[in-house]
mmCIF file of C-alpha atoms in Angstrom:
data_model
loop_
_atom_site.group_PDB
_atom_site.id
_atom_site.type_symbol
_atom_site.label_atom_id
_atom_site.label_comp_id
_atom_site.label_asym_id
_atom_site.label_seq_id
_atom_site.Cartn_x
_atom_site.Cartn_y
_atom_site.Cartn_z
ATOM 1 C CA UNK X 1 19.276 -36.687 71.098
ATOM 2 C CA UNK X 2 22.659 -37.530 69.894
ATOM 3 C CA UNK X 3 24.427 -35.536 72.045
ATOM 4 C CA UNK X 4 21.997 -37.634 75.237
ATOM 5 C CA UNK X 5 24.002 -40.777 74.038
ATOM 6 C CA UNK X 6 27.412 -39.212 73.852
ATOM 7 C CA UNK X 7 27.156 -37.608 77.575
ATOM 8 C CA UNK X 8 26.119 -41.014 78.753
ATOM 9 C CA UNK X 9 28.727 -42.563 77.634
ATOM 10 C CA UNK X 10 31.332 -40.326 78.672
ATOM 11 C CA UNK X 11 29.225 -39.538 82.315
ATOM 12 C CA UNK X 12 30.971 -42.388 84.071
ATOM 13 C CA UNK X 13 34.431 -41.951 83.642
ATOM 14 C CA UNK X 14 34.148 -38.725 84.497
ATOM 15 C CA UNK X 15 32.141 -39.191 87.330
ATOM 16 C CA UNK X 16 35.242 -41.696 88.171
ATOM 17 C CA UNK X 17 37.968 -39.292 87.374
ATOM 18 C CA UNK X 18 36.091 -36.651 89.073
ATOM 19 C CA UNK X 19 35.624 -38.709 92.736
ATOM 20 C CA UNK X 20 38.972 -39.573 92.171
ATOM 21 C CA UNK X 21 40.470 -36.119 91.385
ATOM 22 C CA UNK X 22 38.264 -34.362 94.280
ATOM 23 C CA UNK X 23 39.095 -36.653 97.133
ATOM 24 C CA UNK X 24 42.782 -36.531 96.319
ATOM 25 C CA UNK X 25 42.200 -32.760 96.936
ATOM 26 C CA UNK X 26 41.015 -33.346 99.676
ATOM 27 C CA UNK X 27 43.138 -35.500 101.504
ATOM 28 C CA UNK X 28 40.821 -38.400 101.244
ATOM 29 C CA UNK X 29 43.111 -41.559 101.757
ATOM 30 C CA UNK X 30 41.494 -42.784 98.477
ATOM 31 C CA UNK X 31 42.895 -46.616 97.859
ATOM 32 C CA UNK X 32 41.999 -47.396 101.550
ATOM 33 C CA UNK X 33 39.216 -45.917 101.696
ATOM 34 C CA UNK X 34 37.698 -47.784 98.097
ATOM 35 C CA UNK X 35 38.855 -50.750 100.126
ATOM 36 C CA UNK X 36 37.257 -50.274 103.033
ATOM 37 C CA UNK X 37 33.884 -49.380 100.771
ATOM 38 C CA UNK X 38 34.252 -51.899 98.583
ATOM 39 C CA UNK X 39 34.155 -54.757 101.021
ATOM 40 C CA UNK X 40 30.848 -53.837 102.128
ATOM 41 C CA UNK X 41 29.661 -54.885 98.511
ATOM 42 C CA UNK X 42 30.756 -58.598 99.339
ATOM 43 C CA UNK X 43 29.054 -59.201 101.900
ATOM 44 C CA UNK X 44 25.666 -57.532 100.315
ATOM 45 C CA UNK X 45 25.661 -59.103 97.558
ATOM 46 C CA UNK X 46 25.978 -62.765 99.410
ATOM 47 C CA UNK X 47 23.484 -61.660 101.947
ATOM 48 C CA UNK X 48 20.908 -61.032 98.791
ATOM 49 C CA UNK X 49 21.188 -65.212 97.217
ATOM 50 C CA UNK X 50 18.484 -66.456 98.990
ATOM 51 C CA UNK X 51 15.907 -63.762 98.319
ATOM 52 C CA UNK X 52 16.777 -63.656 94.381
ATOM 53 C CA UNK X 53 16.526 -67.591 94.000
ATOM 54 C CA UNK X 54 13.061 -66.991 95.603
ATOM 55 C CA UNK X 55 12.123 -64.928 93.373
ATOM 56 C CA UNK X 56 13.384 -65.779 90.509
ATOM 57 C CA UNK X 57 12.401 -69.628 90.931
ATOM 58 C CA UNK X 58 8.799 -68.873 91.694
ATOM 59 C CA UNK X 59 8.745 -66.629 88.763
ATOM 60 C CA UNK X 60 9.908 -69.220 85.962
ATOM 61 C CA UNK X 61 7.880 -72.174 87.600
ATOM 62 C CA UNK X 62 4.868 -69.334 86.816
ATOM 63 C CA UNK X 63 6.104 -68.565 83.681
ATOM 64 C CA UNK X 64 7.752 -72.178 82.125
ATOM 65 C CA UNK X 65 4.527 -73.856 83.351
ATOM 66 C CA UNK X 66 2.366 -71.837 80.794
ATOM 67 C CA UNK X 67 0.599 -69.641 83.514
ATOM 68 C CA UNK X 68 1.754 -65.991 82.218
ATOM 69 C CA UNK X 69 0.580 -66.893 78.983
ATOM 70 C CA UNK X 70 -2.954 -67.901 79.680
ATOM 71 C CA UNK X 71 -3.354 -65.030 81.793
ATOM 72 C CA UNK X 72 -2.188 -62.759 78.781
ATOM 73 C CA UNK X 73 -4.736 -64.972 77.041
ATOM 74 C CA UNK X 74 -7.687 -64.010 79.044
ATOM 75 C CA UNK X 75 -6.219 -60.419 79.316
ATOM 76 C CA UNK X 76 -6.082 -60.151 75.669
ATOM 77 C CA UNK X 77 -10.233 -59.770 74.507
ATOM 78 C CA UNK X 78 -11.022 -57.480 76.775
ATOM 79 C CA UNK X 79 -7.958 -54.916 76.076
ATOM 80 C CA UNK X 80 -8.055 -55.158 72.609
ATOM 81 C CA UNK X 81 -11.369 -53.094 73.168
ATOM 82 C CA UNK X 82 -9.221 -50.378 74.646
ATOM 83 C CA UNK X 83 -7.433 -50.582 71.760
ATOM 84 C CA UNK X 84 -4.435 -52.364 73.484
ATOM 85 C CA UNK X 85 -2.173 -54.414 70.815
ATOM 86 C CA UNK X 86 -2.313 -58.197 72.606
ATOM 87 C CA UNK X 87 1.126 -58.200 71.260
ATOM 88 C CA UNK X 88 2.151 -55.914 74.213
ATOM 89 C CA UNK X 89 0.489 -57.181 76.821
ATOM 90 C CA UNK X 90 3.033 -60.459 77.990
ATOM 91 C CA UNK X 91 5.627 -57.873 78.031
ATOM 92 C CA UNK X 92 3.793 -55.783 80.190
ATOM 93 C CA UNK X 93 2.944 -58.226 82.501
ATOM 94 C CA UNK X 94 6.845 -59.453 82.960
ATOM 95 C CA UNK X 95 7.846 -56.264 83.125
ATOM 96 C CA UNK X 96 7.877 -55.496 86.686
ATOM 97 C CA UNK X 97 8.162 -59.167 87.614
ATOM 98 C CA UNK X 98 11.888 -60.046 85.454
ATOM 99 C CA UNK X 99 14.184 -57.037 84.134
ATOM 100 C CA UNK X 100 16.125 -59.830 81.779
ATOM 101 C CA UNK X 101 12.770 -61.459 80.625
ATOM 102 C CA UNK X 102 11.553 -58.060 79.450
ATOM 103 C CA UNK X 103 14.609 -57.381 77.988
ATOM 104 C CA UNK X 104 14.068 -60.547 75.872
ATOM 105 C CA UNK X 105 10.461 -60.079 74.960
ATOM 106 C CA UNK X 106 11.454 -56.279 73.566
ATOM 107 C CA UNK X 107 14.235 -57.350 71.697
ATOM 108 C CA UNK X 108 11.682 -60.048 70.390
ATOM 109 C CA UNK X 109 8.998 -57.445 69.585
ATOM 110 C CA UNK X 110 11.496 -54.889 68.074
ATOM 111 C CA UNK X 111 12.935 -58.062 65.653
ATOM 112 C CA UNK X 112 9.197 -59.397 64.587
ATOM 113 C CA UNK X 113 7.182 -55.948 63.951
ATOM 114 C CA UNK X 114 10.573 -53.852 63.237
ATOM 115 C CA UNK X 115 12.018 -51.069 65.225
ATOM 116 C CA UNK X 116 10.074 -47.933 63.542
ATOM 117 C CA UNK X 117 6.723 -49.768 63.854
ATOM 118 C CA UNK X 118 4.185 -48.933 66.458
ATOM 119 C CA UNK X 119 4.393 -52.329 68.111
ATOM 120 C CA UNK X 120 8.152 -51.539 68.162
ATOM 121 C CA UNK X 121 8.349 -48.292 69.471
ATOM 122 C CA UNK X 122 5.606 -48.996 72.006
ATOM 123 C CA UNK X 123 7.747 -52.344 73.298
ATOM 124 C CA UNK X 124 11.426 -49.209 73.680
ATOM 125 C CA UNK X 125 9.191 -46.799 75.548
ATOM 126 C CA UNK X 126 7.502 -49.331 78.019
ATOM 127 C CA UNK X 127 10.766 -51.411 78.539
ATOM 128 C CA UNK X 128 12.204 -47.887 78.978
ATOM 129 C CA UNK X 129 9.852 -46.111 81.299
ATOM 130 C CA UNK X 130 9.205 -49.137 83.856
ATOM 131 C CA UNK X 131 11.166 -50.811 86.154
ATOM 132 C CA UNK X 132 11.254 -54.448 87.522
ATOM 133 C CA UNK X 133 9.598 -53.527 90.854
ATOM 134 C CA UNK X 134 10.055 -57.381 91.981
ATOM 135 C CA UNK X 135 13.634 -57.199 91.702
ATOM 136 C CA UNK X 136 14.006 -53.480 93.176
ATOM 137 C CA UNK X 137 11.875 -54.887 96.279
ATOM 138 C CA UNK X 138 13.635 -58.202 96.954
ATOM 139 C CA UNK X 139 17.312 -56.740 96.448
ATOM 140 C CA UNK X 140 16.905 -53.560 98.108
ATOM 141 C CA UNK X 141 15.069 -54.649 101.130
ATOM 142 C CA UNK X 142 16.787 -58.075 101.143
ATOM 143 C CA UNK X 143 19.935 -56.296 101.815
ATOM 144 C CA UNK X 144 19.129 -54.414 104.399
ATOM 145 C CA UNK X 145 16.499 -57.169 106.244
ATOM 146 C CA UNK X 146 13.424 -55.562 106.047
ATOM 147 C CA UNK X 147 10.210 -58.250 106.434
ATOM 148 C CA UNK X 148 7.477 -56.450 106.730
ATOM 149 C CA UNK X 149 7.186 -54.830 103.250
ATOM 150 C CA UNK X 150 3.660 -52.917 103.780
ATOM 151 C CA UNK X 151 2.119 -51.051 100.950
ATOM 152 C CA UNK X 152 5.315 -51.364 99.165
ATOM 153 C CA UNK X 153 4.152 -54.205 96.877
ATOM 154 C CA UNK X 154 1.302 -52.297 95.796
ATOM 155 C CA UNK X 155 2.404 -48.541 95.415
ATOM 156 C CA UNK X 156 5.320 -49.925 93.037
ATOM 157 C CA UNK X 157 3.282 -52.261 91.246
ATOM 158 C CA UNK X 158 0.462 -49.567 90.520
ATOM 159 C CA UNK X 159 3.373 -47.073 89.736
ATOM 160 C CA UNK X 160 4.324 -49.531 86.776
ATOM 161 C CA UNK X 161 0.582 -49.866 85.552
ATOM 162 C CA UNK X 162 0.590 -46.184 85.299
ATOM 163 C CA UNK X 163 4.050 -46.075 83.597
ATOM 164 C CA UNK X 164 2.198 -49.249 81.002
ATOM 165 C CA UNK X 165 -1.025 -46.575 80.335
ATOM 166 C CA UNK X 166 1.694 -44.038 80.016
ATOM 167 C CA UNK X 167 3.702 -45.465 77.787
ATOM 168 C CA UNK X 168 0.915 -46.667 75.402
ATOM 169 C CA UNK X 169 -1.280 -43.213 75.178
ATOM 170 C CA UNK X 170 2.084 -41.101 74.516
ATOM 171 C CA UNK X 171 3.353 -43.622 71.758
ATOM 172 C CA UNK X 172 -0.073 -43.560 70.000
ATOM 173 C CA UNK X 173 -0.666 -39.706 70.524
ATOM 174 C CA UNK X 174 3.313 -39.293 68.567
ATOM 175 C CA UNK X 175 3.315 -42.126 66.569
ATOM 176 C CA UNK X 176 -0.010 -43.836 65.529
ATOM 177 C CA UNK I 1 1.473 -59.443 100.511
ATOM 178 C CA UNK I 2 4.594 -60.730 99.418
ATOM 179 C CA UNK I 3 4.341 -64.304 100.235
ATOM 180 C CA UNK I 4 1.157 -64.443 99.129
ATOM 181 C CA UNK I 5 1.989 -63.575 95.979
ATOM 182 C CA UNK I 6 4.783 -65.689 96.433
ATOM 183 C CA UNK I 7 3.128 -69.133 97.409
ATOM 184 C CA UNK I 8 0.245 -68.188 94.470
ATOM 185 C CA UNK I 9 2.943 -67.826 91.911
ATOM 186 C CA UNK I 10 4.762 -71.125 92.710
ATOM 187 C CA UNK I 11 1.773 -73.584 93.597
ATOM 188 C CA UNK I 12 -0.436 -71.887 90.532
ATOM 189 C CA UNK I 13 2.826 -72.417 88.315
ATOM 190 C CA UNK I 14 2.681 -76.369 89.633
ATOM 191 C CA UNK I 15 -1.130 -76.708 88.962
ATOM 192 C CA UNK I 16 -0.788 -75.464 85.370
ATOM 193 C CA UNK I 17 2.091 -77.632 84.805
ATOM 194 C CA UNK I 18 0.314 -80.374 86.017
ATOM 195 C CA UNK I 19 -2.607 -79.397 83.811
ATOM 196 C CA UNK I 20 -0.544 -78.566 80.674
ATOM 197 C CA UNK I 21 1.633 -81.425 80.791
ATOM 198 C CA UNK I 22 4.720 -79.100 81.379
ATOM 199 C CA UNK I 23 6.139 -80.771 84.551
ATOM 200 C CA UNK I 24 9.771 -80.762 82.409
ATOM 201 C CA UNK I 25 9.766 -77.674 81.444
ATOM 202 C CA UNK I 26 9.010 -76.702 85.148
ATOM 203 C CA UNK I 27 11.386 -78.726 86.656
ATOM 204 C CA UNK I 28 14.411 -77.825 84.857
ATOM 205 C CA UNK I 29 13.240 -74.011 84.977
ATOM 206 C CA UNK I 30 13.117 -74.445 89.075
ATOM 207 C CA UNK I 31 17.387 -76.016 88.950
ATOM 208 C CA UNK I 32 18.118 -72.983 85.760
ATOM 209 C CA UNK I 33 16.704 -70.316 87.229
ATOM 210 C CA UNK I 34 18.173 -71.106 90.970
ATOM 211 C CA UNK I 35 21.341 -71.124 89.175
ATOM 212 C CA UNK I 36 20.693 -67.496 87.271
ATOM 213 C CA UNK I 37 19.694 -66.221 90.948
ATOM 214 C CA UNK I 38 23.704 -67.260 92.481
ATOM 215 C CA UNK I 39 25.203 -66.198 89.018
ATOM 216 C CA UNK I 40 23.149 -62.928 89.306
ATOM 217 C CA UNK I 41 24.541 -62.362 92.827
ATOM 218 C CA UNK I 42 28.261 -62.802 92.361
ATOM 219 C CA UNK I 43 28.092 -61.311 88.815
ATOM 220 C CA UNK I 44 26.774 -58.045 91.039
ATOM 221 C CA UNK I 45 29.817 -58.295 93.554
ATOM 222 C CA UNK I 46 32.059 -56.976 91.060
ATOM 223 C CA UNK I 47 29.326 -53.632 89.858
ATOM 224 C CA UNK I 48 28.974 -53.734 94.096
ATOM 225 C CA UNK I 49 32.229 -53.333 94.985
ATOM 226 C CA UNK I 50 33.423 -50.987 92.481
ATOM 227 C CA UNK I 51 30.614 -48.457 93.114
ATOM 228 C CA UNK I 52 30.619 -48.809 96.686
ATOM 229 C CA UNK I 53 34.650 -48.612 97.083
ATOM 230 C CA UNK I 54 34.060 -44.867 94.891
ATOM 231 C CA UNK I 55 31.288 -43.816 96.770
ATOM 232 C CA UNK I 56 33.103 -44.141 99.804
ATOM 233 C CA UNK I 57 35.685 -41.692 98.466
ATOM 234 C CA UNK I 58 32.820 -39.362 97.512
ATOM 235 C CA UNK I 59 31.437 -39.270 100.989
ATOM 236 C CA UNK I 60 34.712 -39.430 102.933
ATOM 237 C CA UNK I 61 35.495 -36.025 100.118
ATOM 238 C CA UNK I 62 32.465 -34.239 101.973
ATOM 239 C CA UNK I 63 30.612 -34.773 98.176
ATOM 240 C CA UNK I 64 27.543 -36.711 98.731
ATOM 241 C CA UNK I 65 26.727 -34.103 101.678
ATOM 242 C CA UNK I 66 26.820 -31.753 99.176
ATOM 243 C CA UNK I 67 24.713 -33.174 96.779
ATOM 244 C CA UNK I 68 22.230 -33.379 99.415
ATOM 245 C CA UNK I 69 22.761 -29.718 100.578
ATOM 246 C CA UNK I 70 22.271 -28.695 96.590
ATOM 247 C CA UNK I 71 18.549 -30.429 96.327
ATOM 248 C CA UNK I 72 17.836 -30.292 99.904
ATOM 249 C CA UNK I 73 14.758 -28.436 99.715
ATOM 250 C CA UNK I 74 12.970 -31.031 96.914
ATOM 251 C CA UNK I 75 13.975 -34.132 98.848
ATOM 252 C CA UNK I 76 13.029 -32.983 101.941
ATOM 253 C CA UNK I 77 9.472 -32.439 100.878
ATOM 254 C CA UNK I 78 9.710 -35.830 99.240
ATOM 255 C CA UNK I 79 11.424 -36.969 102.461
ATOM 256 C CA UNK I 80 9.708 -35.131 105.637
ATOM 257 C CA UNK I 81 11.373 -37.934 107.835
ATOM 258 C CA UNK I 82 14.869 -37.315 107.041
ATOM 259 C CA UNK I 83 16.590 -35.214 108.483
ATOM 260 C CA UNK I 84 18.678 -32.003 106.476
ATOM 261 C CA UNK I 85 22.026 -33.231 107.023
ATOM 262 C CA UNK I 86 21.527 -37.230 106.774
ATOM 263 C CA UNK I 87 23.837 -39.397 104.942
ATOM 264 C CA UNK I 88 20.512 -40.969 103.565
ATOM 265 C CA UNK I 89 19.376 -37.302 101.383
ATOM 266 C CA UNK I 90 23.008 -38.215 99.588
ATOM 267 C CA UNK I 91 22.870 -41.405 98.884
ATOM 268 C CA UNK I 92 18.918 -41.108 97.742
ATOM 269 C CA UNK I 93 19.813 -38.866 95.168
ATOM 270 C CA UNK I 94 23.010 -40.116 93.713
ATOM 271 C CA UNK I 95 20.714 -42.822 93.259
ATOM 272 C CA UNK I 96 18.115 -41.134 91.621
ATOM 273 C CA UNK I 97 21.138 -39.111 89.294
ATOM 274 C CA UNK I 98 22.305 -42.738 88.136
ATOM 275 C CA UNK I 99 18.764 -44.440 87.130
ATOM 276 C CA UNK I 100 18.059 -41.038 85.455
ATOM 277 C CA UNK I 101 21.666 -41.629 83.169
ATOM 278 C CA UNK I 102 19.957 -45.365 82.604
ATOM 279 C CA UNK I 103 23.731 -46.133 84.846
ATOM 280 C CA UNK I 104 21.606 -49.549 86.464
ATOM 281 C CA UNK I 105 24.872 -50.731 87.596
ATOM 282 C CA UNK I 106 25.762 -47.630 89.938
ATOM 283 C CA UNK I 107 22.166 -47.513 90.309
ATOM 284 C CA UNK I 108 21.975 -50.415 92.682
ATOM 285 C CA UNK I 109 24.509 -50.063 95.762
ATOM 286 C CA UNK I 110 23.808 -46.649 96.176
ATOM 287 C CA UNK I 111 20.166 -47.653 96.379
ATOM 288 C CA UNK I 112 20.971 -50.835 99.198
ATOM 289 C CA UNK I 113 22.938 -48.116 101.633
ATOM 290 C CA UNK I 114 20.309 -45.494 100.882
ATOM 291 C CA UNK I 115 18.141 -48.305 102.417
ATOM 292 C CA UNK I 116 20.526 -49.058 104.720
ATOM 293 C CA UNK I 117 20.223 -45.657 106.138
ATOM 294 C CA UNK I 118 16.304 -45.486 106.008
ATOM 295 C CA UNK I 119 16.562 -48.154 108.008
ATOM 296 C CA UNK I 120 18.888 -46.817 110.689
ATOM 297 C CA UNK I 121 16.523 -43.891 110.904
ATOM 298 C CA UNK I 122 13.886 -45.806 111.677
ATOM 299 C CA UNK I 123 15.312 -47.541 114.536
ATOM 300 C CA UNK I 124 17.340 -50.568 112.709
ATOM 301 C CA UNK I 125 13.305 -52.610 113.127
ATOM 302 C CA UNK I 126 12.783 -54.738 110.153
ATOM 303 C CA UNK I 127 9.620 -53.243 108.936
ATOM 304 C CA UNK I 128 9.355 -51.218 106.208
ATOM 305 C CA UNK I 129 9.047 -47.059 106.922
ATOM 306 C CA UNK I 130 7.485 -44.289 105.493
ATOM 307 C CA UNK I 131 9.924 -43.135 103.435
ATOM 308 C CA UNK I 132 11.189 -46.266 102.188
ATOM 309 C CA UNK I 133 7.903 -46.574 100.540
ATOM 310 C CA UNK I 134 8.223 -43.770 98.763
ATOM 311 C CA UNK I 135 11.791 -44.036 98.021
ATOM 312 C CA UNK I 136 10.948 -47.305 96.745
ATOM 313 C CA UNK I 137 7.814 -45.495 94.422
ATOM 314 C CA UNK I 138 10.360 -43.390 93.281
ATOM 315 C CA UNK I 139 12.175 -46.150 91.894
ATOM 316 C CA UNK I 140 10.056 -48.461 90.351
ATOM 317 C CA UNK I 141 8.711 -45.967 88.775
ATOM 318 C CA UNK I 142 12.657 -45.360 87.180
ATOM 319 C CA UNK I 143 12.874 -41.357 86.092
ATOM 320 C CA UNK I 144 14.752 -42.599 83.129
ATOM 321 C CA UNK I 145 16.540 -39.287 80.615
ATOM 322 C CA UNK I 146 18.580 -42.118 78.456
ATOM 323 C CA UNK I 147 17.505 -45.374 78.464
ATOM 324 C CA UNK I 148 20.746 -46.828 77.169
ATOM 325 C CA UNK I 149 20.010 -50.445 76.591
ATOM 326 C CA UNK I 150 16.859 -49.844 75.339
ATOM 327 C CA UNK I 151 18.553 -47.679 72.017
ATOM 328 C CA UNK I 152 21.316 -50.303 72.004
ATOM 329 C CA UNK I 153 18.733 -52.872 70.889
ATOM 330 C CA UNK I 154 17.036 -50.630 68.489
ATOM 331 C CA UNK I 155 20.612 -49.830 67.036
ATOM 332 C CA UNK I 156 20.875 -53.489 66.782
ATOM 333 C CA UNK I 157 17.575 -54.098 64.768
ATOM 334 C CA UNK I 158 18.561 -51.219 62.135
ATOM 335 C CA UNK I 159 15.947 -48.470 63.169
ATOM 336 C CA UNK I 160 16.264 -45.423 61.043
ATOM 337 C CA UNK I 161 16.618 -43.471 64.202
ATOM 338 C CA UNK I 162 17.319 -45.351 67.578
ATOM 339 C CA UNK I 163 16.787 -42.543 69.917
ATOM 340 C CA UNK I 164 13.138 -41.119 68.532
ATOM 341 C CA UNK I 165 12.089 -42.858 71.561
ATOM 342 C CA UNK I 166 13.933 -40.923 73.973
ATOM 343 C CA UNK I 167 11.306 -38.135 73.947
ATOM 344 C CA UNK I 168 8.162 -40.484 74.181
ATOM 345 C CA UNK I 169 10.063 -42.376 76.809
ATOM 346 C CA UNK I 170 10.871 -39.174 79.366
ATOM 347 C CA UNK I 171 7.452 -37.979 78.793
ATOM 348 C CA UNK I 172 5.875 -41.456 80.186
ATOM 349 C CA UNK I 173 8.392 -41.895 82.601
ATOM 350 C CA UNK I 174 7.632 -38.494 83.829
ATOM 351 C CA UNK I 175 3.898 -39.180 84.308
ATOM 352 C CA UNK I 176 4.699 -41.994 85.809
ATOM 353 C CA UNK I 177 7.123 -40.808 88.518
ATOM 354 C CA UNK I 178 4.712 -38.074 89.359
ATOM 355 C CA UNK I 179 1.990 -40.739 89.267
ATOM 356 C CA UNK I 180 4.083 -42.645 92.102
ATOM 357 C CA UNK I 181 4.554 -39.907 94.842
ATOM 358 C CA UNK I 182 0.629 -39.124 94.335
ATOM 359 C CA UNK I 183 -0.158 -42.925 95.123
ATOM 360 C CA UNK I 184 2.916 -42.775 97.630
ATOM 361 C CA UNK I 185 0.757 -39.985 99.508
ATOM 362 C CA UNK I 186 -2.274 -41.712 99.055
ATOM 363 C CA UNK I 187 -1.484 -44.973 100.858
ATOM 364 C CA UNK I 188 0.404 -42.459 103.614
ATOM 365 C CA UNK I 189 -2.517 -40.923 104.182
ATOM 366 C CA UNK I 190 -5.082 -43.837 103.996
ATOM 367 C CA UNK I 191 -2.016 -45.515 106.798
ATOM 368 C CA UNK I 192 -2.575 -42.754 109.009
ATOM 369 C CA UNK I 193 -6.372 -42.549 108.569
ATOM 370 C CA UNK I 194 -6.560 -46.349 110.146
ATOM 371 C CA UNK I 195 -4.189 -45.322 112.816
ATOM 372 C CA UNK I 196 -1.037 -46.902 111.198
ATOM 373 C CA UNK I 197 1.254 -44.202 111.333
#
């Protein structure tokens, strides 16, 4: 696993090095043409502001006002009969809605129970194997224009719940 | 779908906060987070041009057709609507290669032109296709191998071993991406069963 971490780290630069080295070879007019890509990356980016302060607005005014957490609340009873930990469940249910709130809960989770605990490990492997399907949606298809999303929505968001059930039989089956 | 869930996420979020006294908290989150949205944007021009500017070298280098030519025959079952020799098959999996490397950042862009050509293939309409549905399932569900940030927090926190969760984490993510193109298929088929498609 330690070698996992040291190939990530040195993937990109020689992915860079690599792009760079190959299109030199052949014949690629390579400053001009990272220019000419690159300024396509302006313009997306601006054309993405007013979907992301959508989103992100409505989410907070859901979350700030109190609303996440009484929905954890009533989600909590029932789960626990599952045998889901109601300490996971607010970060599952930000999870696909805000990468950087996620982020925050699992650093949260892996400071209060400790990283080698169950509540821990459970918190690296869902933040890990789940992705914010809000954001994905409104930045990928706010780039490109597209309004009618159709089962989009609902194929990524039951993707994550089965990425959540995943996540929480494989930790207890290894760790528990 | 989406702006219901919109519109039900903003007016509940007002009614509780009318309800829990939190109208404060509310109002400064709607100014903050508005904020975070611009930051987030031109804090992404930077990742956006970078990647973008490289990838064009890649494809003007003849690379990402390559790519595409190497896993042709798994994307193109994935993919039935793209054609062989699309600039889409490249750009769809240099975007799957970079959320498997937990690479976000490079992640993105590639993932906005793979869009961008879905989109082209589908005849530049704004409504969502096929297989930017499943692209999109594909995604979301994040085939992750190293989940980078994930062990940089568990570094942070002292864990005897920070990666032990690599293992547990490509197994789940691994149900879960097959888990995706099954309910990909399923809402395909269920579109073209009501005469959708």
């Amino acid at each position: 696993m330690q070698a996992m971490t040291t190939i990530s780290m040195y993937l990109i630069p020689f992915l860079i090095a690599f792009i760079l080295l190959y299109g030199t070879y052949k014949r690629v007019p390579t400053y001009e043409s990272f220019v000419e890509g690159g300024k396509e990356g302006i313009s997306i980016a601006v054309s993405i502001i007013p979907f992301l302060i959508g989103m992100l607005v409505a989410i907070t005014v859901f979350r700030a006002s109190g609303a996440l957490g009484f929905f954890t609340g009533l989600l909590a009873i029932p789960l626990s009969y599952l045998g889901v930990p109601s300490d996971i469940i607010p970060l599952a249910l930000i999870r696909p809605i805000s990468g950087t709130a996620a982020l925050g809960m699992m650093s949260d989770l892996t400071a209060t129970f400790g990283p080698d605990s169950y509540i821990g490990r459970l918190a690296a492997t869902l933040q890990g194997s789940t992705d914010t399907t809000f954001y994905v949606l409104t930045v990928y298809f706010g780039a490109v224009g597209i309004k009618k999303m159709g089962d989009a929505l609902k194929v990524g968001l039951l993707a994550d719940l089965v990425g959540i059930i995943a996540s929480i039989v494989v930790v207890t089956w290894l760790f528990a | 779908m989406v702006n219901i869930i919109w519109v039900v996420m903003l007016v509940m979020g007002l009614l509780f906060a009318l309800v829990n006294g939190t109208m404060n908290e509310v109002n400064a989150a709607i100014f903050s987070s508005a904020n975070e949205a611009v930051t987030l944007c031109i804090g992404l021009i930077s990742v956006l041009v970078f990647w973008l500017g490289l990838m064009r070298i890649a494809q003007d280098a003849g690379l990402l057709d390559k790519l595409g030519l190497l896993f042709r025959p798994i994307i193109s079952k994935l993919f039935p609507e793209v054609p062989a020799n699309h600039p889409a098959m490249g750009y769809i999996l240099s975007n799957m290669m970079a959320n498997m490397f937990g690479l976000g950042n490079a992640a993105t862009p590639l993932g906005i032109k793979a869009m961008e050509q879905l989109k082209e293939l589908n005849g530049n309409k704004p409504v969502v296709s096929r297989s930017m549905i499943t692209f999109l399932a594909i995604n979301t569900s994040s085939i992750t191998l190293i989940p980078t940030t994930v062990i940089a927090i568990r570094m942070k926190y002292g864990a005897d071993n920070p990666t032990d969760i690599v293992g547990p984490t490509i197994l789940a993510t691994l149900i879960s991406g097959i888990a995706a193109i099954f309910i990909d298929r399923y809402f395909y088929f269920r579109r073209v069963r009501k005469g959708m498609e």
